[in-house]
XYZ file of C-alpha atoms in Angstrom:
681
model
C -264.850 -43.361 84.532
C -264.045 -46.918 83.582
C -266.006 -49.155 85.931
C -267.321 -52.701 85.637
C -268.838 -53.061 89.111
C -272.625 -53.263 89.787
C -274.426 -49.971 90.032
C -275.335 -50.296 93.738
C -271.750 -50.930 94.756
C -270.626 -48.068 92.552
C -273.113 -45.740 94.248
C -271.826 -46.654 97.732
C -268.188 -46.160 96.721
C -268.756 -42.909 94.864
C -270.879 -41.290 97.555
C -268.322 -41.982 100.265
C -265.280 -40.679 98.427
C -263.761 -37.254 98.513
C -261.810 -35.949 95.530
C -258.405 -37.618 95.388
C -259.162 -39.937 98.302
C -259.507 -43.699 98.423
C -261.864 -44.287 101.313
C -261.166 -47.925 102.016
C -263.173 -47.919 105.233
C -266.398 -47.427 103.308
C -266.166 -50.906 101.765
C -267.132 -52.960 104.818
C -270.653 -54.026 103.861
C -270.056 -56.490 101.049
C -268.209 -59.231 102.887
C -266.845 -60.321 106.203
C -263.400 -60.218 104.642
C -261.411 -57.051 105.406
C -258.675 -57.288 102.805
C -258.536 -54.722 100.024
C -256.279 -55.608 97.112
C -254.402 -53.157 94.943
C -253.671 -55.100 91.758
C -251.251 -54.454 88.907
C -253.867 -55.397 86.345
C -255.971 -55.182 84.282
C -254.575 -51.890 83.047
C -252.017 -50.109 85.239
C -250.011 -50.369 88.445
C -249.975 -46.608 88.977
C -252.148 -44.768 91.445
C -254.617 -43.248 89.028
C -258.132 -41.997 89.552
C -259.358 -43.682 86.347
C -257.706 -47.118 86.521
C -259.929 -49.973 87.764
C -257.284 -52.026 89.582
C -258.734 -52.007 93.085
C -260.649 -54.937 94.570
C -262.912 -54.479 97.584
C -263.763 -57.190 100.198
C -266.552 -58.452 97.928
C -264.058 -59.087 95.139
C -265.410 -56.169 93.116
C -263.103 -53.974 91.092
C -263.453 -50.222 91.283
C -261.806 -47.072 90.073
C -260.539 -44.271 92.315
C -262.485 -41.082 92.728
C -261.437 -38.572 90.112
C -259.122 -35.829 91.374
C -257.866 -33.987 88.317
C -255.980 -31.458 90.443
C -253.760 -34.086 92.108
C -254.431 -37.461 90.546
C -251.145 -39.153 91.542
C -251.283 -38.562 95.317
C -252.744 -41.386 97.401
C -254.604 -40.598 100.604
C -255.878 -43.337 102.938
C -258.223 -41.367 105.214
C -258.928 -41.941 108.871
C -261.426 -44.622 109.790
C -261.495 -48.338 110.470
C -258.148 -50.054 110.050
C -258.033 -52.410 107.058
C -255.600 -54.784 105.404
C -254.219 -53.525 102.088
C -252.833 -56.320 99.915
C -250.336 -55.629 97.138
C -250.230 -58.390 94.551
C -246.986 -59.148 92.718
C -245.428 -56.220 90.941
C -244.809 -52.596 91.803
C -247.360 -49.832 92.563
C -246.403 -46.256 91.850
C -247.630 -43.079 93.485
C -246.307 -39.639 94.242
C -247.221 -38.776 97.861
C -248.879 -41.461 99.997
C -250.616 -40.475 103.238
C -252.079 -43.069 105.619
C -254.383 -41.727 108.335
C -255.674 -45.054 109.660
C -253.961 -48.020 111.241
C -253.871 -50.094 108.091
C -251.600 -53.044 107.390
C -249.938 -53.243 103.986
C -248.930 -56.752 102.992
C -248.305 -58.933 99.978
C -245.573 -59.767 97.503
C -245.817 -56.441 95.760
C -243.730 -53.305 96.200
C -244.786 -49.710 96.712
C -242.847 -47.080 94.803
C -243.247 -43.613 96.351
C -241.885 -40.759 94.281
C -242.687 -38.167 96.907
C -243.215 -38.932 100.600
C -244.873 -41.702 102.613
C -246.613 -39.987 105.545
C -247.811 -41.892 108.608
C -250.808 -40.179 110.206
C -251.698 -43.144 112.410
C -249.622 -46.067 113.643
C -249.594 -48.783 110.996
C -247.708 -51.831 109.721
C -245.837 -52.273 106.437
C -245.279 -55.907 105.516
C -244.906 -55.192 101.848
C -241.747 -53.620 100.574
C -240.840 -50.203 99.183
C -239.430 -50.150 95.670
C -236.741 -48.005 94.136
C -233.407 -46.661 95.351
C -234.902 -44.494 98.091
C -238.060 -43.640 99.986
C -239.023 -40.682 102.198
C -240.935 -41.574 105.358
C -242.354 -39.094 107.829
C -245.333 -38.567 110.045
C -246.773 -37.227 113.242
C -244.796 -37.529 116.481
C -245.306 -40.807 118.358
C -246.989 -42.446 115.375
C -245.363 -45.815 114.679
C -244.635 -47.356 111.292
C -243.799 -50.998 111.922
C -241.696 -52.551 109.164
C -241.315 -56.309 109.293
C -240.778 -57.129 105.660
C -237.629 -58.734 104.317
C -238.382 -57.604 100.789
C -237.666 -54.334 99.032
C -235.054 -52.946 96.719
C -234.440 -49.442 98.034
C -230.924 -48.549 99.203
C -231.697 -45.386 101.203
C -234.546 -44.559 103.561
C -235.047 -40.896 104.435
C -236.681 -40.300 107.837
C -238.440 -37.041 108.686
C -240.765 -35.388 111.174
C -241.403 -37.273 114.433
C -242.395 -40.667 113.145
C -241.282 -43.782 115.040
C -239.921 -46.406 112.683
C -240.085 -49.802 114.387
C -238.195 -52.517 112.528
C -237.905 -56.215 113.222
C -235.359 -57.031 110.522
C -232.643 -54.900 108.993
C -233.686 -56.271 105.590
C -236.759 -54.045 105.880
C -234.466 -51.476 104.297
C -233.624 -53.706 101.400
C -230.729 -56.116 100.936
C -227.497 -55.480 102.712
C -225.331 -53.280 100.511
C -222.287 -54.950 99.030
C -220.140 -52.036 100.120
C -220.718 -49.256 102.653
C -223.457 -46.931 101.482
C -226.023 -44.841 103.263
C -228.968 -46.998 104.362
C -230.867 -44.435 106.488
C -230.748 -40.638 106.379
C -232.462 -38.438 108.969
C -233.169 -35.406 106.802
C -235.331 -33.385 109.171
C -237.320 -33.321 112.387
C -236.878 -35.775 115.240
C -237.802 -39.258 114.049
C -237.097 -42.398 116.043
C -235.497 -45.606 114.824
C -236.536 -48.396 117.162
C -235.740 -52.071 116.755
C -236.313 -55.307 118.567
C -233.535 -57.913 118.536
C -232.135 -56.592 115.274
C -228.464 -56.988 114.416
C -227.387 -54.321 111.950
C -224.547 -55.240 109.621
C -221.255 -53.386 109.532
C -222.063 -51.972 106.106
C -225.220 -50.210 107.268
C -224.848 -46.427 107.512
C -227.039 -43.894 109.320
C -226.696 -40.220 108.412
C -228.153 -37.344 110.456
C -228.444 -33.994 108.698
C -227.725 -30.702 110.428
C -230.594 -29.589 112.624
C -232.145 -33.052 112.654
C -232.318 -35.409 115.627
C -232.531 -39.175 115.671
C -233.806 -41.197 118.593
C -232.192 -44.613 118.469
C -232.997 -47.502 120.740
C -234.445 -50.927 121.362
C -237.972 -51.971 122.186
C -238.713 -53.169 125.697
C -236.513 -56.081 126.753
C -234.953 -56.188 123.290
C -231.445 -55.637 121.959
C -230.569 -53.359 119.069
C -227.026 -54.275 117.998
C -225.549 -51.806 115.531
C -222.213 -52.513 113.849
C -222.447 -49.898 111.142
C -221.484 -46.226 110.956
C -223.413 -43.172 112.103
C -222.491 -39.903 110.410
C -223.934 -36.779 111.971
C -223.444 -33.203 110.870
C -222.375 -30.738 113.600
C -225.881 -29.506 114.447
C -227.286 -33.022 114.466
C -228.313 -34.923 117.577
C -228.221 -38.650 118.237
C -230.505 -39.284 121.171
C -231.025 -42.237 123.463
C -233.641 -40.617 125.664
C -236.609 -42.634 126.821
C -239.279 -40.569 125.095
C -237.525 -41.007 121.776
C -237.475 -44.783 121.897
C -240.782 -45.936 123.387
C -244.334 -44.704 123.372
C -245.013 -41.922 125.843
C -247.773 -43.923 127.523
C -245.079 -45.728 129.476
C -242.083 -43.434 129.156
C -239.682 -45.174 131.533
C -240.501 -48.773 130.741
C -237.539 -49.680 128.572
C -234.661 -51.990 129.434
C -233.143 -52.652 126.042
C -229.497 -52.340 125.098
C -228.039 -50.505 122.133
C -224.610 -51.809 121.162
C -222.386 -50.004 118.664
C -219.562 -52.009 117.167
C -218.233 -50.590 113.891
C -215.149 -52.778 114.060
C -211.578 -51.897 114.973
C -210.187 -49.009 112.948
C -213.599 -47.755 111.791
C -215.163 -44.470 112.855
C -218.670 -43.415 113.864
C -219.285 -39.665 113.540
C -221.883 -38.331 115.963
C -223.214 -34.842 116.588
C -224.318 -34.417 120.184
C -224.580 -37.685 122.099
C -227.664 -37.896 124.310
C -227.974 -41.101 126.363
C -231.042 -41.806 128.459
C -230.818 -45.591 128.719
C -228.391 -48.407 127.974
C -225.849 -47.576 125.289
C -222.658 -49.528 124.744
C -219.821 -48.332 122.543
C -217.725 -51.352 121.605
C -214.690 -51.222 119.327
C -214.000 -48.508 116.793
C -213.776 -44.743 117.236
C -216.752 -42.473 117.970
C -216.380 -38.762 117.279
C -218.870 -36.264 118.693
C -219.244 -32.563 117.977
C -217.627 -32.938 114.558
C -217.313 -30.192 111.978
C -216.484 -26.507 112.076
C -220.018 -25.421 113.005
C -219.877 -27.494 116.165
C -217.188 -25.184 117.551
C -219.678 -22.344 118.009
C -222.216 -24.164 120.121
C -222.191 -23.709 123.873
C -223.977 -26.958 124.624
C -223.481 -30.422 126.031
C -221.391 -32.567 123.721
C -222.170 -35.619 125.861
C -225.342 -35.825 127.946
C -226.107 -38.951 129.973
C -229.183 -38.680 132.151
C -231.925 -40.444 134.031
C -235.258 -39.192 135.276
C -233.852 -37.784 138.495
C -235.521 -40.215 140.889
C -235.247 -43.807 141.987
C -232.063 -45.787 142.413
C -229.011 -45.947 140.205
C -228.950 -49.503 138.917
C -227.561 -50.465 135.509
C -230.386 -51.566 133.285
C -233.136 -49.953 135.357
C -235.671 -48.012 133.349
C -235.044 -44.748 135.162
C -231.346 -44.252 134.532
C -228.970 -43.647 131.700
C -226.032 -46.009 131.261
C -223.228 -45.320 128.787
C -220.541 -47.999 128.552
C -217.351 -47.331 126.594
C -215.827 -50.783 126.285
C -212.713 -51.184 124.130
C -213.867 -48.185 122.087
C -212.804 -44.548 121.803
C -215.169 -41.604 122.258
C -213.581 -38.390 120.983
C -214.577 -34.757 121.019
C -212.172 -32.934 118.744
C -213.387 -29.327 118.810
C -211.407 -26.532 120.480
C -212.105 -22.996 121.575
C -215.741 -23.264 122.680
C -217.863 -23.866 125.731
C -218.993 -27.424 125.144
C -219.356 -29.566 128.255
C -220.319 -33.090 129.292
C -223.077 -33.918 131.738
C -223.880 -36.990 133.850
C -226.958 -36.437 135.966
C -230.243 -37.774 137.281
C -229.077 -41.245 138.382
C -227.065 -41.811 135.240
C -223.823 -43.735 134.924
C -220.838 -43.708 132.582
C -218.525 -46.738 132.622
C -215.185 -46.622 130.809
C -213.491 -50.002 130.840
C -211.517 -52.649 128.947
C -209.159 -50.116 127.305
C -212.090 -47.863 126.472
C -211.364 -44.146 126.148
C -213.257 -40.869 126.482
C -210.972 -38.174 125.129
C -212.552 -34.741 125.598
C -209.667 -32.531 126.802
C -211.210 -29.382 125.363
C -214.545 -29.738 127.138
C -214.885 -26.907 129.589
C -216.164 -29.272 132.252
C -217.746 -32.596 133.071
C -220.649 -32.181 135.457
C -220.887 -35.186 137.785
C -224.295 -35.350 139.393
C -224.480 -39.136 139.277
C -221.694 -41.641 138.610
C -218.519 -42.094 136.598
C -216.594 -45.400 136.727
C -213.135 -45.662 135.172
C -211.531 -49.101 135.407
C -209.549 -51.897 133.789
C -207.623 -49.936 131.178
C -210.285 -47.242 130.832
C -208.975 -43.741 130.123
C -210.853 -40.450 130.539
C -209.329 -37.112 129.552
C -211.305 -33.916 130.240
C -210.879 -30.208 130.816
C -212.042 -30.426 134.413
C -214.527 -32.277 136.576
C -217.265 -30.399 138.370
C -218.573 -32.194 141.449
C -222.034 -30.884 142.075
C -223.973 -33.811 143.469
C -227.078 -33.495 145.546
C -227.254 -37.123 146.650
C -224.927 -39.732 148.069
C -224.888 -41.580 144.760
C -222.955 -38.752 143.090
C -219.625 -40.489 142.848
C -216.477 -40.909 140.781
C -214.929 -44.383 141.014
C -211.326 -44.571 139.865
C -210.674 -48.301 139.849
C -207.484 -50.289 139.241
C -206.255 -49.882 135.678
C -208.299 -46.714 135.109
C -206.819 -43.299 134.279
C -208.545 -39.949 134.823
C -206.783 -36.885 133.397
C -208.180 -33.443 134.200
C -206.926 -29.890 134.543
C -208.864 -29.311 137.750
C -211.413 -30.784 140.142
C -214.037 -28.210 141.005
C -216.534 -28.240 143.872
C -219.612 -26.125 144.383
C -219.218 -25.021 148.036
C -222.722 -25.518 149.373
C -223.751 -27.589 152.341
C -226.629 -29.191 150.392
C -224.264 -30.580 147.759
C -222.527 -33.866 148.422
C -220.703 -36.681 146.718
C -217.661 -38.933 146.737
C -214.558 -39.543 144.717
C -213.239 -43.038 145.392
C -209.648 -44.007 144.628
C -209.243 -47.766 144.308
C -206.044 -48.316 142.347
C -206.845 -45.951 139.484
C -204.541 -43.163 138.341
C -205.289 -39.431 138.561
C -203.321 -37.221 136.178
C -203.134 -33.451 135.909
C -203.528 -32.036 132.427
C -201.664 -28.884 133.380
C -200.161 -27.452 136.528
C -202.082 -24.754 138.349
C -202.296 -23.511 141.907
C -206.062 -24.142 142.077
C -206.222 -27.740 140.876
C -208.769 -28.265 143.652
C -211.007 -25.227 143.615
C -214.481 -23.804 144.084
C -216.986 -22.914 141.368
C -217.298 -19.522 143.041
C -215.042 -17.158 144.919
C -216.262 -18.657 148.177
C -213.484 -20.335 150.128
C -213.658 -24.083 150.555
C -213.899 -24.113 154.318
C -214.473 -27.234 156.370
C -218.165 -26.396 156.702
C -218.950 -26.296 152.989
C -216.627 -28.933 151.541
C -217.301 -31.508 154.235
C -220.142 -33.206 152.292
C -217.626 -34.126 149.576
C -215.446 -37.088 150.482
C -212.285 -38.190 148.738
C -211.826 -41.792 149.797
C -208.762 -44.022 149.535
C -209.956 -47.599 149.200
C -208.300 -50.999 149.380
C -206.066 -50.577 146.319
C -205.111 -46.998 147.061
C -204.919 -43.635 145.324
C -202.397 -42.941 142.569
C -201.413 -39.378 141.609
C -199.511 -39.351 138.319
C -197.532 -36.121 137.994
C -195.727 -37.023 134.771
C -197.476 -34.191 132.884
C -197.956 -31.480 135.488
C -198.313 -30.675 139.172
C -201.271 -31.833 141.218
C -202.246 -29.327 143.897
C -204.408 -31.247 146.347
C -206.233 -29.232 148.997
C -208.976 -31.606 150.176
C -208.544 -34.310 152.829
C -207.951 -37.849 151.625
C -209.878 -40.112 153.979
C -209.930 -43.870 154.334
C -212.717 -45.619 152.450
C -212.326 -49.111 153.932
C -214.091 -50.741 156.848
C -213.091 -49.715 160.346
C -209.973 -51.561 161.433
C -208.884 -52.349 157.851
C -205.877 -50.818 156.086
C -206.437 -48.953 152.833
C -203.998 -48.849 149.922
C -202.564 -45.450 150.824
C -201.320 -42.756 148.457
C -198.831 -43.305 145.636
C -197.328 -40.367 143.753
C -195.593 -41.267 140.504
C -193.861 -39.213 137.860
C -191.114 -39.126 135.291
C -188.500 -37.389 137.417
C -188.483 -34.375 139.715
C -189.826 -31.748 137.326
C -193.342 -32.054 138.712
C -194.935 -33.170 141.920
C -197.972 -33.437 144.172
C -198.545 -30.566 146.574
C -200.550 -31.582 149.661
C -201.967 -28.539 151.418
C -204.334 -30.099 153.932
C -204.430 -32.733 156.628
C -205.002 -36.279 155.315
C -206.553 -39.305 157.018
C -205.855 -42.389 154.918
C -204.176 -45.133 156.953
C -202.124 -46.981 154.327
C -198.576 -46.246 153.149
C -197.370 -43.153 151.330
C -195.293 -44.078 148.271
C -193.172 -41.734 146.145
C -191.915 -43.198 142.857
C -189.738 -40.929 140.692
C -191.761 -37.960 141.859
C -192.116 -35.302 144.554
C -194.510 -34.774 147.423
C -194.542 -31.297 148.901
C -196.152 -31.535 152.348
C -197.225 -27.979 153.070
C -199.187 -28.366 156.267
C -199.326 -30.282 159.523
C -200.388 -33.881 159.093
C -200.141 -33.664 155.294
C -198.807 -37.191 155.652
C -201.054 -39.004 158.112
C -199.539 -39.721 161.481
C -197.584 -43.005 161.594
C -197.785 -43.544 157.861
C -195.157 -45.751 156.187
C -193.128 -43.702 153.694
C -191.750 -45.566 150.692
C -189.389 -43.917 148.230
C -188.240 -45.339 144.912
C -186.052 -43.519 142.423
C -183.074 -42.149 144.340
C -182.625 -38.445 143.664
C -185.864 -38.494 141.632
C -187.978 -39.482 144.649
C -188.347 -36.644 147.138
C -190.419 -35.548 150.104
C -190.287 -31.860 150.975
C -191.818 -30.508 154.190
C -191.864 -26.775 153.588
C -194.298 -25.563 156.195
C -194.009 -28.027 159.027
C -194.856 -26.601 162.432
C -192.530 -26.755 165.388
C -194.402 -29.736 166.834
C -192.316 -32.803 166.053
C -195.206 -35.179 166.640
C -197.272 -33.401 164.008
C -195.397 -35.129 161.174
C -194.446 -38.507 162.542
C -193.613 -41.422 160.237
C -193.641 -44.969 161.514
C -191.263 -46.247 158.846
C -189.173 -44.991 155.925
C -187.945 -47.444 153.299
C -186.471 -47.507 149.796
C -184.163 -44.893 148.344
C -184.844 -41.199 147.968
C -184.503 -37.729 149.460
C -186.339 -36.290 152.464
C -185.906 -32.538 152.637
C -186.511 -29.906 155.317
C -186.656 -32.506 158.066
C -186.048 -30.411 161.194
C -189.537 -31.137 162.492
C -190.050 -34.616 161.114
C -189.758 -37.773 163.174
C -189.439 -41.467 162.360
C -190.128 -43.708 165.310
C -190.513 -47.190 163.800
C -187.803 -48.175 161.328
C -185.379 -47.032 158.641
C -185.053 -49.544 155.810
C -182.859 -48.336 152.946
C -183.040 -50.669 149.959
C -179.981 -52.668 148.951
C -177.669 -50.318 147.115
C -179.953 -47.382 147.843
C -179.699 -44.313 150.018
C -182.220 -42.624 152.281
C -180.975 -39.046 152.255
C -182.150 -36.555 154.894
C -181.470 -32.875 154.315
C -180.939 -32.376 158.039
C -180.815 -34.210 161.321
C -184.184 -35.221 162.714
C -185.684 -37.473 165.341
C -184.906 -40.983 164.119
C -185.863 -43.927 166.265
C -186.516 -47.634 166.072
C -184.713 -50.209 163.927
C -182.093 -49.598 161.246
C -182.712 -52.552 158.922
C -179.610 -53.827 157.102
C -179.937 -54.986 153.466
C -176.960 -55.848 151.298
C -175.426 -58.172 148.753
C -171.897 -59.111 147.703
C -171.135 -55.605 146.472
C -173.197 -52.980 148.253
C -175.482 -52.144 151.140
C -178.329 -49.735 151.813
C -177.351 -46.668 153.827
C -178.617 -43.426 155.376
C -177.140 -40.021 154.644
C -177.664 -36.811 156.638
C -176.509 -33.667 154.817
C -176.476 -31.161 157.672
C -176.613 -31.057 161.457
C -175.518 -33.750 163.898
C -177.614 -36.881 163.811
C -178.079 -38.782 167.061
C -177.616 -42.478 166.268
C -178.237 -43.757 169.773
C -181.995 -43.981 169.200
C -181.506 -46.452 166.314
C -180.841 -50.151 166.749
C -179.247 -52.319 164.040
C -181.567 -55.070 162.808
C -181.189 -57.904 160.347
C -183.318 -57.574 157.216
C -181.496 -59.270 154.295
C -177.830 -59.861 155.019
C -177.492 -63.393 153.643
C -175.652 -62.296 150.483
C -173.199 -59.948 152.222
C -169.623 -61.182 151.927
C -166.721 -60.583 154.262
C -164.416 -60.526 151.228
C -166.118 -57.375 150.046
C -164.714 -55.404 152.921
C -166.632 -52.853 154.971
C -170.123 -51.732 153.950
C -171.113 -48.069 154.407
C -174.366 -47.770 156.375
C -174.257 -44.079 157.394
C -172.781 -40.829 156.067
C -172.825 -37.466 157.887
C -171.980 -35.944 161.226
C -173.260 -37.982 164.124
C -173.323 -38.384 167.858
C -173.880 -41.551 169.860
C -173.701 -45.060 168.482
C -176.121 -47.597 167.080
C -177.653 -50.043 169.449
C -176.688 -53.679 168.767
C -179.363 -56.122 169.970
C -178.644 -59.675 171.049
C -180.019 -61.217 167.875
C -177.710 -59.205 165.604
C -174.903 -61.414 164.088
C -172.153 -59.708 166.088
C -169.929 -62.723 165.525
C -169.739 -61.772 161.834
C -170.305 -58.012 161.590
C -169.441 -55.042 163.745
C -170.049 -51.314 163.215
C -166.892 -49.207 162.843
C -167.082 -45.448 163.374
C -164.921 -42.976 161.505
C -165.212 -39.267 160.941
C -168.459 -38.711 159.056
C -168.876 -42.386 158.146
C -170.131 -45.557 159.834
C -169.137 -48.921 158.334
C -170.350 -52.392 158.886
C -167.157 -54.450 158.827
C -166.450 -58.165 159.133
C -165.326 -59.201 162.588
C -161.489 -59.234 162.921
C -161.095 -57.449 159.568
C -158.607 -54.657 159.258
C -160.207 -51.531 157.946
C -158.018 -49.059 156.116
C -159.653 -45.773 155.285
C -157.848 -43.563 152.812
C -158.766 -39.927 152.982
């Protein structure tokens, strides 16, 4: 071998080396310095057993041990960690294996034709050369890259190595146009960063069968604006043990933020979230590709460690935020599902969207918040909580669309669904919209732990798409003595409606807007509720199965314009307030009491119509509501149509000097005083 070093040094080096191995740890006796330099001169920059371009701590050059069988593979064996300096230029080797915690530094570049394998955690401050490099290594072994040099365009990650980066330029310069920067080609490597902002033109690809753990170091932020492309069998994971060392598995509070920009798309395989992940802007597709349709597995899995408290940012919970972004699952015809469990939380807000209508179910064992323009569309929701924190919050501006809400009927399961101004939609009409996961009936004993609460801003049932069959009690979720927001049922006409088949206990108003409520049991509308109807013939209340007890379905007030059907056993004991120009139409006579509030303008007036039976008017007293615009020149105003008995009461404060009720066959008018009324029949 070519060698110019002193004989004694040569003897130490040669005796300690194995064939094909550079044993850098054996060179510690010559000097206190610990830096070993791999030079590009005097003869070659290649890894070669015969080239004397290595300098030990004593400044002595040496050749590598001869390994004729594999002379181009570099192996740094286990032992004392050293500093490996690369002078200017590029070193070339085939496979490079590092089994000690060395630090590579310098202005030089390392060109690896084969694979760079990390056997022990180490640091790379020098750069990799070429258009690509393969990096792999043992699970939980960390390769820290904090160099801003390098020319490679693609980094291939394999095995279970953790790649910790402090600058996105560790992967070479930012590409001028979108191109793949990182490819996970096998195994379950981890890409972990600390306060790194990835440019929009960075691309991460995950091959089928591979899994990538992606996250931020403790108390750091990993902001990613690029694109992730995952094949159907691929997994993008945000679990704790894939982002930090297992010695402290739940000690991570970083945030991962995806922001590919409006109109751009991130393609993900399965989405596994164990800590803080924020989807911001752009479209995120999960479960993509034809192969994904055959997998009966969770398309979206957000989880914590199953203990502790649910607090955003805490190290023991998963938090997925969809903020002004769209998360799609496009596959059909399979058994994929979504899962939120173990003190995890999903927040959909600021016009964010989770659109997974073909998921068989979403398992709620922790918390789902939909608010402020957020929109969630799913197959059905499965409420299966085992703690009080299992909750669905449907806040103002949020929309939740499902085909069914399913409960596991067991006394040890509990949870809440809170309506606070958000909108519940039915994906399709079915008689078991509220149903059990088994054939067991949902009796009071086994559904009692699940509460459906109407909060300050109320519950909204949107029946524009299909019926909502609601068979669980709606209770009040506000403080004792306060009034909740009540129930509002909306729609696009009378084709669909909300069917209430159980007694309800909210204390706010019941509003029907261009929709139907079918009250199919006693107390379906809470006693003394205010009923508001808007939409004329398109706003209807039907009471199919009322009992013979009139007090069972008592309303304190009815206002607006709409139709109230099957009213034989319905009572109103507070007020009737038809809107100006509107009609409150009752299908039959019923017990009406209290005030009849008059509203009118120069052309029309609100009125009550009874289609059948003889309505007793003597229990109603005329009251002023808004009569300021009514004009005597208009002539008489109709305030009642139908057969009647008795006459309205006229209290002292009614303007009897201007208006007087006139009674004719089947009609009651409000006429100006001293006016002559001519009725042509």
